[in-house]
Short mmCIF file of C-alpha atoms in Angstrom, two decimals:
data_model
loop_
_atom_site.label_atom_id
_atom_site.label_comp_id
_atom_site.label_asym_id
_atom_site.label_seq_id
_atom_site.Cartn_x
_atom_site.Cartn_y
_atom_site.Cartn_z
CA MET A 1 53.19 -121.20 50.63
CA PHE A 2 50.33 -119.34 49.35
CA THR A 3 50.47 -116.74 51.89
CA THR A 4 50.69 -113.24 50.28
CA THR A 5 49.22 -111.10 53.06
CA GLY A 6 51.94 -111.08 55.91
CA SER A 7 50.62 -111.91 59.27
CA ARG A 8 47.41 -113.72 59.93
CA GLY A 9 44.15 -112.24 61.01
CA LEU A 10 42.79 -108.67 60.51
CA TYR A 11 45.30 -106.98 62.69
CA LYS A 12 45.61 -103.22 61.51
CA ALA A 13 42.84 -103.88 59.19
CA PRO A 14 39.64 -102.23 60.69
CA LEU A 15 37.93 -101.32 57.58
CA SER A 16 38.37 -104.85 55.92
CA LYS A 17 36.99 -106.42 59.13
CA GLY A 18 33.97 -104.04 59.12
CA LEU A 19 33.34 -104.84 55.31
CA LEU A 20 33.50 -108.54 56.04
CA LEU A 21 31.23 -108.38 59.09
CA VAL A 22 28.74 -106.22 57.85
CA LEU A 23 28.19 -107.01 54.19
CA ASN A 24 28.20 -110.97 54.78
CA GLY A 25 25.74 -110.20 57.88
CA LEU A 26 23.44 -108.51 55.51
CA THR A 27 23.75 -111.06 52.82
CA VAL A 28 22.66 -113.78 55.48
CA MET A 29 19.80 -111.67 56.57
CA LEU A 30 18.65 -111.41 53.01
CA THR A 31 18.98 -115.03 52.42
CA LEU A 32 16.78 -115.65 55.51
CA LEU A 33 14.36 -112.71 54.54
CA PRO A 34 13.89 -113.05 50.73
CA GLN A 35 10.81 -110.63 50.41
CA TYR A 36 13.48 -107.68 50.86
CA GLN A 37 15.79 -108.82 48.29
CA ASP A 38 14.15 -106.72 45.61
CA LEU A 39 15.28 -103.59 47.34
CA PHE A 40 19.03 -104.63 46.60
CA VAL A 41 18.56 -105.74 43.11
CA TYR A 42 21.05 -103.91 40.80
CA SER A 43 18.85 -102.93 38.01
CA LEU A 44 20.14 -100.62 35.30
CA GLN A 45 16.98 -100.24 33.85
CA ALA A 46 15.47 -99.11 37.13
CA VAL A 47 18.29 -96.71 37.54
CA THR A 48 18.16 -95.12 33.94
CA GLN A 49 14.47 -95.09 32.90
CA GLN A 50 12.93 -95.00 36.63
CA HIS A 51 15.63 -92.91 37.95
CA GLN A 52 15.88 -95.01 41.07
CA LEU A 53 19.45 -93.72 41.97
CA TRP A 54 19.25 -95.41 45.40
CA ARG A 55 19.84 -98.71 43.78
CA LEU A 56 23.23 -97.62 43.00
CA LEU A 57 24.06 -97.67 46.62
CA CYS A 58 21.78 -100.69 47.65
CA GLY A 59 22.69 -102.78 44.68
CA ARG A 60 26.33 -102.15 44.56
CA LEU A 61 26.99 -102.88 48.36
CA VAL A 62 25.28 -106.11 49.41
CA CYS A 63 25.55 -109.54 47.39
CA LEU A 64 22.33 -111.43 47.04
CA ASP A 65 24.26 -114.59 46.02
CA VAL A 66 25.96 -116.52 48.85
CA LYS A 67 28.72 -117.84 46.54
CA ASP A 68 29.46 -114.35 45.38
CA SER A 69 29.64 -113.26 48.88
CA PHE A 70 31.96 -115.92 49.92
CA CYS A 71 34.39 -115.36 46.98
CA SER A 72 34.40 -111.67 47.41
CA SER A 73 35.02 -112.04 51.33
CA LEU A 74 38.02 -114.26 50.52
CA LEU A 75 39.61 -111.52 48.23
CA ILE A 76 38.76 -108.75 50.55
CA TYR A 77 40.60 -110.93 53.30
CA ASN A 78 43.55 -111.22 51.05
CA PHE A 79 43.74 -107.68 49.81
CA ARG A 80 43.54 -106.29 53.46
CA ILE A 81 47.50 -106.00 52.94
CA PHE A 82 46.85 -102.86 51.07
CA GLU A 83 45.03 -101.27 54.13
CA ARG A 84 48.11 -102.17 56.16
CA ARG A 85 50.59 -100.67 53.64
CA PHE A 86 48.68 -97.60 52.62
CA GLY A 87 46.60 -96.84 55.85
CA THR A 88 42.96 -97.18 56.47
CA ARG A 89 41.93 -93.70 54.89
CA LYS A 90 43.94 -94.14 51.63
CA PHE A 91 42.37 -97.70 51.34
CA ALA A 92 38.91 -96.13 51.83
CA SER A 93 39.72 -93.54 49.29
CA TYR A 94 40.64 -96.08 46.88
CA LEU A 95 37.64 -98.14 47.37
CA LEU A 96 35.44 -94.93 47.14
CA GLY A 97 37.03 -93.74 44.03
CA THR A 98 36.79 -97.11 42.29
CA TRP A 99 33.23 -97.39 43.38
CA CYS A 100 32.31 -94.21 41.81
CA LEU A 101 34.20 -94.73 38.57
CA SER A 102 32.82 -98.24 38.17
CA ALA A 103 29.22 -96.99 38.57
CA LEU A 104 29.96 -95.01 35.37
CA MET A 105 31.97 -97.84 33.74
CA ASP A 106 29.04 -100.17 34.29
CA TYR A 107 26.75 -97.91 32.29
CA LEU A 108 28.96 -97.34 29.50
CA LEU A 109 30.04 -101.14 29.15
CA ALA A 110 26.26 -102.05 29.04
CA GLN A 111 25.53 -99.17 26.47
CA ALA A 112 28.46 -100.57 24.43
CA PHE A 113 27.33 -103.97 24.77
CA GLN A 114 23.91 -102.99 23.52
CA PHE A 115 24.96 -101.24 20.50
CA LEU A 116 27.38 -104.03 19.37
CA PHE A 117 25.31 -107.08 19.98
CA ASP A 118 21.64 -105.48 20.06
CA TYR A 119 21.02 -106.88 23.56
CA GLU A 120 19.90 -104.92 26.62
CA VAL A 121 21.58 -105.53 29.89
CA GLU A 122 18.93 -105.00 32.47
CA GLU A 123 20.52 -106.40 35.70
CA LEU A 124 23.88 -106.87 36.84
CA PRO A 125 25.34 -109.06 39.90
CA ALA A 126 24.60 -107.24 43.08
CA GLY A 127 27.34 -106.60 45.62
CA LEU A 128 30.79 -104.76 46.29
CA LEU A 129 32.17 -106.48 43.17
CA ALA A 130 33.78 -104.03 40.79
CA PRO A 131 35.82 -102.51 43.67
CA VAL A 132 36.98 -105.82 44.77
CA PHE A 133 38.04 -106.59 41.13
CA SER A 134 39.77 -103.14 41.01
CA LEU A 135 42.15 -104.43 43.70
CA PHE A 136 43.64 -106.75 41.43
CA VAL A 137 45.43 -103.85 39.68
CA PRO A 138 47.69 -102.91 42.86
CA PHE A 139 47.85 -106.56 43.64
CA TYR A 140 49.50 -107.49 40.27
CA LEU A 141 51.77 -104.51 40.11
CA SER A 142 53.10 -104.10 43.67
CA ILE A 143 52.86 -107.64 45.16
CA PRO A 144 56.06 -109.47 44.41
CA ARG A 145 55.48 -113.05 42.82
CA MET A 146 57.37 -115.71 44.36
CA PRO A 147 57.45 -119.26 43.04
CA VAL A 148 56.22 -122.11 45.24
CA THR A 149 56.08 -125.28 43.18
CA GLN A 150 55.55 -126.69 39.59
CA ILE A 151 52.96 -128.98 38.26
CA LEU A 152 54.15 -131.20 35.48
CA GLY A 153 57.14 -129.19 35.09
CA GLN A 154 55.43 -126.47 33.19
CA ILE A 155 52.67 -124.91 35.28
CA HIS A 156 54.14 -122.55 37.85
CA ILE A 157 52.35 -122.12 41.21
CA THR A 158 53.44 -118.93 42.99
CA ASN A 159 52.02 -117.18 46.20
CA LYS A 160 49.55 -115.17 44.06
CA SER A 161 48.01 -118.13 42.23
CA LEU A 162 45.39 -118.79 44.88
CA VAL A 163 44.03 -115.19 44.79
CA TYR A 164 43.93 -115.47 40.86
CA ILE A 165 41.99 -118.69 41.10
CA VAL A 166 39.27 -117.24 43.65
CA GLY A 167 39.05 -114.35 41.32
CA LEU A 168 38.36 -116.60 38.33
CA GLN A 169 35.93 -118.42 40.32
CA LEU A 170 33.90 -115.28 41.12
CA LEU A 171 34.37 -114.30 37.30
CA THR A 172 32.47 -117.28 36.24
CA SER A 173 29.63 -117.15 38.75
CA SER A 174 27.32 -115.02 36.72
CA PRO A 175 26.78 -114.50 33.15
CA PHE A 176 27.48 -110.66 33.28
CA MET A 177 30.00 -110.89 35.81
CA TRP A 178 32.75 -110.28 33.16
CA LEU A 179 31.07 -106.68 32.75
CA LEU A 180 31.70 -105.90 36.39
CA ALA A 181 35.11 -107.27 36.20
CA LEU A 182 36.09 -105.33 33.21
CA SER A 183 34.66 -102.27 34.87
CA GLY A 184 36.55 -102.69 38.10
CA LEU A 185 39.83 -103.37 36.25
CA ILE A 186 39.44 -100.32 34.27
CA SER A 187 38.38 -97.99 37.15
CA GLY A 188 41.26 -99.57 39.19
CA GLY A 189 43.87 -98.71 36.51
CA LEU A 190 42.58 -95.23 36.26
CA TYR A 191 42.50 -94.50 39.73
CA HIS A 192 45.88 -96.19 40.47
CA SER A 193 47.55 -94.34 37.78
CA ASN A 194 46.02 -91.05 38.93
CA VAL A 195 44.68 -90.17 35.51
CA LEU A 196 43.08 -86.68 35.62
CA ARG A 197 44.24 -86.44 39.16
CA LEU A 198 41.37 -88.62 40.24
CA GLN A 199 43.03 -89.33 43.80
CA LYS A 200 42.73 -85.57 44.46
CA LEU A 201 39.03 -85.45 43.38
CA LEU A 202 37.59 -88.94 44.81
CA PHE A 203 38.96 -89.50 48.43
CA VAL A 204 37.62 -89.58 51.93
CA PRO A 205 37.72 -86.45 53.88
CA ALA A 206 39.91 -85.98 56.86
CA TRP A 207 37.05 -85.21 58.99
CA VAL A 208 35.33 -88.55 58.04
CA SER A 209 38.40 -90.46 58.64
CA ARG A 210 38.72 -88.82 62.21
CA LEU A 211 35.14 -89.72 62.98
CA GLY A 212 35.44 -93.42 61.82
CA HIS A 213 38.78 -93.54 63.87
CA TYR A 214 36.91 -92.47 67.09
CA ILE A 215 33.62 -94.37 66.47
CA LEU A 216 34.11 -97.26 64.16
CA GLU A 217 37.67 -98.43 64.69
CA PRO A 218 37.19 -99.32 68.46
CA ILE A 219 34.36 -101.55 67.38
CA PHE A 220 36.08 -103.31 64.33
CA SER A 221 39.79 -103.10 65.34
CA SER A 222 41.66 -106.27 66.31
CA SER A 223 44.31 -106.58 68.89
CA GLN A 224 47.86 -107.41 68.08
CA PRO A 225 48.73 -111.15 68.23
CA SER A 226 50.83 -111.87 71.25
CA ASN A 227 51.49 -115.58 70.66
CA GLU A 228 54.20 -114.83 68.37
CA THR A 229 57.59 -113.22 69.71
CA PRO A 230 59.45 -111.03 67.22
CA ILE A 231 62.76 -112.66 66.07
CA GLY A 232 64.41 -109.17 65.73
CA MET A 233 65.05 -109.84 61.98
CA GLY A 234 62.56 -107.63 60.15
CA ALA A 235 61.74 -104.05 60.59
CA THR A 236 58.15 -104.62 60.93
CA LEU A 237 55.98 -107.29 62.64
CA ASP A 238 54.55 -108.54 59.17
CA ILE A 239 58.16 -109.32 57.96
CA GLN A 240 59.26 -110.90 61.09
CA ARG A 241 56.45 -113.49 60.85
CA GLN A 242 57.16 -113.99 57.15
CA GLN A 243 60.70 -114.79 57.95
CA ARG A 244 59.68 -117.01 61.02
CA MET A 245 57.39 -119.06 58.67
CA ASP A 246 60.48 -119.28 56.15
CA LEU A 247 62.71 -120.43 58.78
CA LEU A 248 60.05 -123.19 59.90
CA ASP A 249 59.64 -124.19 56.39
CA GLN A 250 63.65 -124.78 56.08
CA GLN A 251 63.61 -126.78 59.37
CA LEU A 252 60.78 -128.89 58.29
CA LEU A 253 62.50 -129.65 54.91
CA LEU A 254 65.79 -130.30 56.75
CA ALA A 255 64.04 -132.69 59.17
CA GLN A 256 62.50 -134.62 56.24
CA TYR A 257 65.75 -134.83 54.61
CA ASN A 258 67.41 -136.35 57.46
CA GLU A 259 64.52 -138.67 58.01
CA ALA A 260 64.61 -139.93 54.51
CA ARG A 261 68.10 -140.46 54.57
CA ARG A 262 67.95 -142.55 57.83
CA ASN A 263 65.22 -144.75 56.61
CA ALA A 264 66.43 -144.89 52.83
CA ARG A 265 68.17 -148.15 53.47
CA HIS A 266 65.21 -149.88 55.27
CA GLN A 267 62.04 -148.67 53.81
CA PRO A 268 60.94 -148.83 50.08
CA GLN A 269 59.85 -145.79 48.28
CA ALA A 270 56.10 -145.28 48.21
CA GLY A 271 54.23 -143.68 45.45
CA LEU A 272 52.80 -143.79 42.20
CA LEU A 273 55.98 -144.27 40.31
CA GLN A 274 58.50 -146.87 41.68
CA TRP A 275 61.83 -145.35 40.99
CA THR A 276 63.75 -148.62 42.08
CA ARG A 277 62.10 -150.45 39.15
CA LEU A 278 63.46 -148.04 36.68
CA PHE A 279 66.87 -147.42 38.07
CA PRO A 280 68.79 -149.82 40.57
CA SER A 281 69.09 -148.52 44.01
CA LEU A 282 71.88 -145.87 44.35
CA ARG A 283 72.65 -146.85 47.93
CA HIS A 284 74.03 -150.17 46.70
CA ARG A 285 75.06 -149.66 43.24
CA GLY A 286 78.77 -149.17 42.77
CA GLN A 287 79.76 -150.06 46.46
CA ASN A 288 81.36 -153.28 45.51
CA ARG A 289 82.71 -152.08 42.08
CA PRO A 290 86.31 -152.43 41.46
CA PRO A 291 88.24 -149.42 41.11
CA VAL A 292 88.72 -147.98 37.58
CA GLN A 293 92.08 -148.72 36.00
CA PRO A 294 94.16 -145.60 34.98
CA ARG A 295 94.16 -144.75 31.29
CA PRO A 296 97.47 -146.32 29.77
CA GLN A 297 100.10 -143.89 29.03
CA THR A 298 101.23 -145.30 25.74
CA GLN A 299 99.46 -147.27 23.00
CA THR A 300 101.03 -149.66 20.48
CA HIS A 301 98.62 -148.95 17.87
CA ALA A 302 96.49 -145.74 17.36
CA SER A 303 93.55 -147.68 16.11
CA THR A 304 93.10 -149.21 19.40
CA GLN A 305 92.82 -145.85 21.32
CA PRO A 306 89.41 -145.17 22.52
CA PRO A 307 88.37 -142.08 21.06
CA LEU A 308 87.26 -139.46 23.87
CA LEU A 309 87.09 -136.31 22.08
CA ASP A 310 89.65 -136.20 19.27
CA ASN A 311 92.68 -137.84 18.22
CA SER A 312 94.57 -134.64 17.23
CA PRO A 313 97.54 -133.45 19.35
CA VAL A 314 95.87 -130.05 20.11
CA ALA A 315 92.61 -132.09 21.43
CA GLU A 316 94.97 -134.43 23.46
CA GLU A 317 96.75 -131.46 25.13
CA GLN A 318 93.39 -129.85 26.00
CA ASP A 319 91.86 -133.01 27.34
CA THR A 320 94.92 -133.56 29.52
CA ASP A 321 94.77 -130.04 30.93
CA SER A 322 91.11 -130.45 31.71
CA LEU A 323 91.68 -133.71 33.40
CA THR A 324 94.33 -132.14 35.55
CA TYR A 325 92.11 -129.07 36.49
CA ASP A 326 89.15 -131.28 37.41
CA ARG A 327 91.25 -133.50 39.49
CA ALA A 328 92.98 -130.45 41.13
CA LEU A 329 89.33 -129.00 41.80
CA LEU A 330 88.09 -132.26 43.39
CA GLN A 331 91.20 -132.57 45.52
CA GLN A 332 90.86 -129.04 46.69
CA ALA A 333 87.24 -129.69 47.74
CA HIS A 334 87.70 -133.02 49.38
CA PRO A 335 91.27 -133.44 50.34
CA GLU A 336 90.45 -136.55 52.43
CA ARG A 337 89.01 -138.49 49.31
CA SER A 338 91.98 -139.84 47.81
CA VAL A 339 90.01 -141.52 44.98
CA PHE A 340 89.56 -138.03 43.47
CA SER A 341 93.12 -137.97 42.69
CA SER A 342 92.68 -141.06 40.45
CA PRO A 343 93.12 -140.32 36.72
CA GLY A 344 90.59 -143.00 36.16
CA TYR A 345 87.95 -141.20 38.23
CA VAL A 346 88.37 -138.09 36.24
CA LEU A 347 88.41 -139.99 33.02
CA GLU A 348 85.03 -141.36 34.08
CA LEU A 349 83.63 -137.88 34.44
CA HIS A 350 84.55 -137.03 31.02
CA GLN A 351 83.51 -140.30 29.25
CA ASN A 352 79.96 -139.64 30.92
CA LYS A 353 79.92 -135.96 30.35
CA LEU A 354 79.43 -135.18 33.90
CA ASP A 355 80.47 -131.91 35.58
CA PRO A 356 82.98 -132.44 38.12
CA GLY A 357 81.70 -129.21 39.87
CA ILE A 358 78.30 -130.53 40.31
CA VAL A 359 79.56 -133.84 41.68
CA ALA A 360 81.63 -131.94 44.43
CA ARG A 361 78.46 -130.07 45.18
CA LEU A 362 76.59 -133.23 45.64
CA VAL A 363 79.10 -134.70 47.81
CA GLU A 364 79.36 -131.60 49.87
CA MET A 365 75.69 -132.03 50.54
CA GLY A 366 76.35 -135.28 52.17
CA PHE A 367 75.94 -137.84 49.48
CA SER A 368 78.69 -140.37 48.63
CA ARG A 369 80.66 -140.08 45.42
CA VAL A 370 79.15 -143.33 43.88
CA ASP A 371 75.69 -142.08 44.66
CA ALA A 372 76.19 -138.73 43.13
CA LEU A 373 77.85 -140.34 40.00
CA GLU A 374 74.82 -142.59 39.51
CA ALA A 375 72.19 -139.86 40.09
CA LEU A 376 73.83 -137.59 37.71
CA ARG A 377 74.28 -140.34 34.95
CA ALA A 378 70.59 -141.33 35.45
CA SER A 379 69.24 -137.66 35.43
CA ASN A 380 71.40 -136.73 32.32
CA ASN A 381 73.62 -134.45 34.51
CA ASP A 382 70.58 -132.40 36.12
CA ILE A 383 71.64 -131.29 39.56
CA ASN A 384 68.00 -130.74 40.57
CA MET A 385 66.62 -133.93 39.47
CA ALA A 386 69.75 -135.77 40.75
CA THR A 387 69.09 -134.11 44.20
CA ASN A 388 65.53 -135.11 44.37
CA PHE A 389 66.39 -138.65 43.17
CA LEU A 390 69.10 -138.84 46.04
CA LEU A 391 66.50 -137.54 48.63
CA GLN A 392 63.94 -140.13 47.62
CA HIS A 393 66.28 -143.01 47.94
#
């Protein structure tokens, strides 16, 4: 699952909802009325040379590009978890502080770029972009990383991957978007770490918070969802919903597993790779195999003895103790399976370097002994690959 923000919707996030509605509404209006877009251009040259300070407010709030507006809206929707966790006032203070700091950082980075490369940055992408990028700092530091799946066995997909992909898409939308992203990350790091007591200097006053609570919150507040009943496990509604989604995932996986086991004997495996062409079917291999004969106790010639590990007396004693322990372990796990008591079976495990504990775990999961042995032998004693292999057959 890619969900990182708990419950769905904008419950307990009135500021996030207001930003999404107002800023996107203004973007749509400016798209329909292009003659007014010049008023919302974020021009550093007009601010520094012509002293049009009002462009800092207009140019750093509303996006003129629909693509930038869409990506920033997705990020604000995902970052609404901080408004639920910190409260609306603290979340608004964070946005206000990073907005002010990023305005200064934009100018400093533009001057540094001009000094290093002798190129003057006249305009930057408009919109509430730097404060949105600054929210990646608490997102990276405070949101736990939970693995979801893997691609090609090397690329790990987590619950935070989709947010990073959207941020990368927003980063590559404009040539100088990297300057706003760097400005936002620096300002977010400074404000989050409370350097020079910035959280005491840049914050939303209490009277403004109370005014917004009585005037704006009734307009942008969302009612609590009632279609989901709490299961009584978590302390908050968000935790309960997350636990409910995890429980549904487990039930879905269990149903898929049972369905795969019922249809494994009748339906061929579909997919890009036909595993049955690489390995014989595990459901039919070994069923008519004759039982393995026990190892002879005595040998007439030492040269005819199959070398298991070593021919020394110490190695034979250790091998006998290991066989006895493995046989006792399997008998204790499955006393009804008399085949586990066969010395030939334990000898087969050692000859193929199979872990009897892993075999016992697969048998406890419901697979037959023959299937578990064949799957472990085909997967080189990898329990994860063997389990996936058994589920697919």
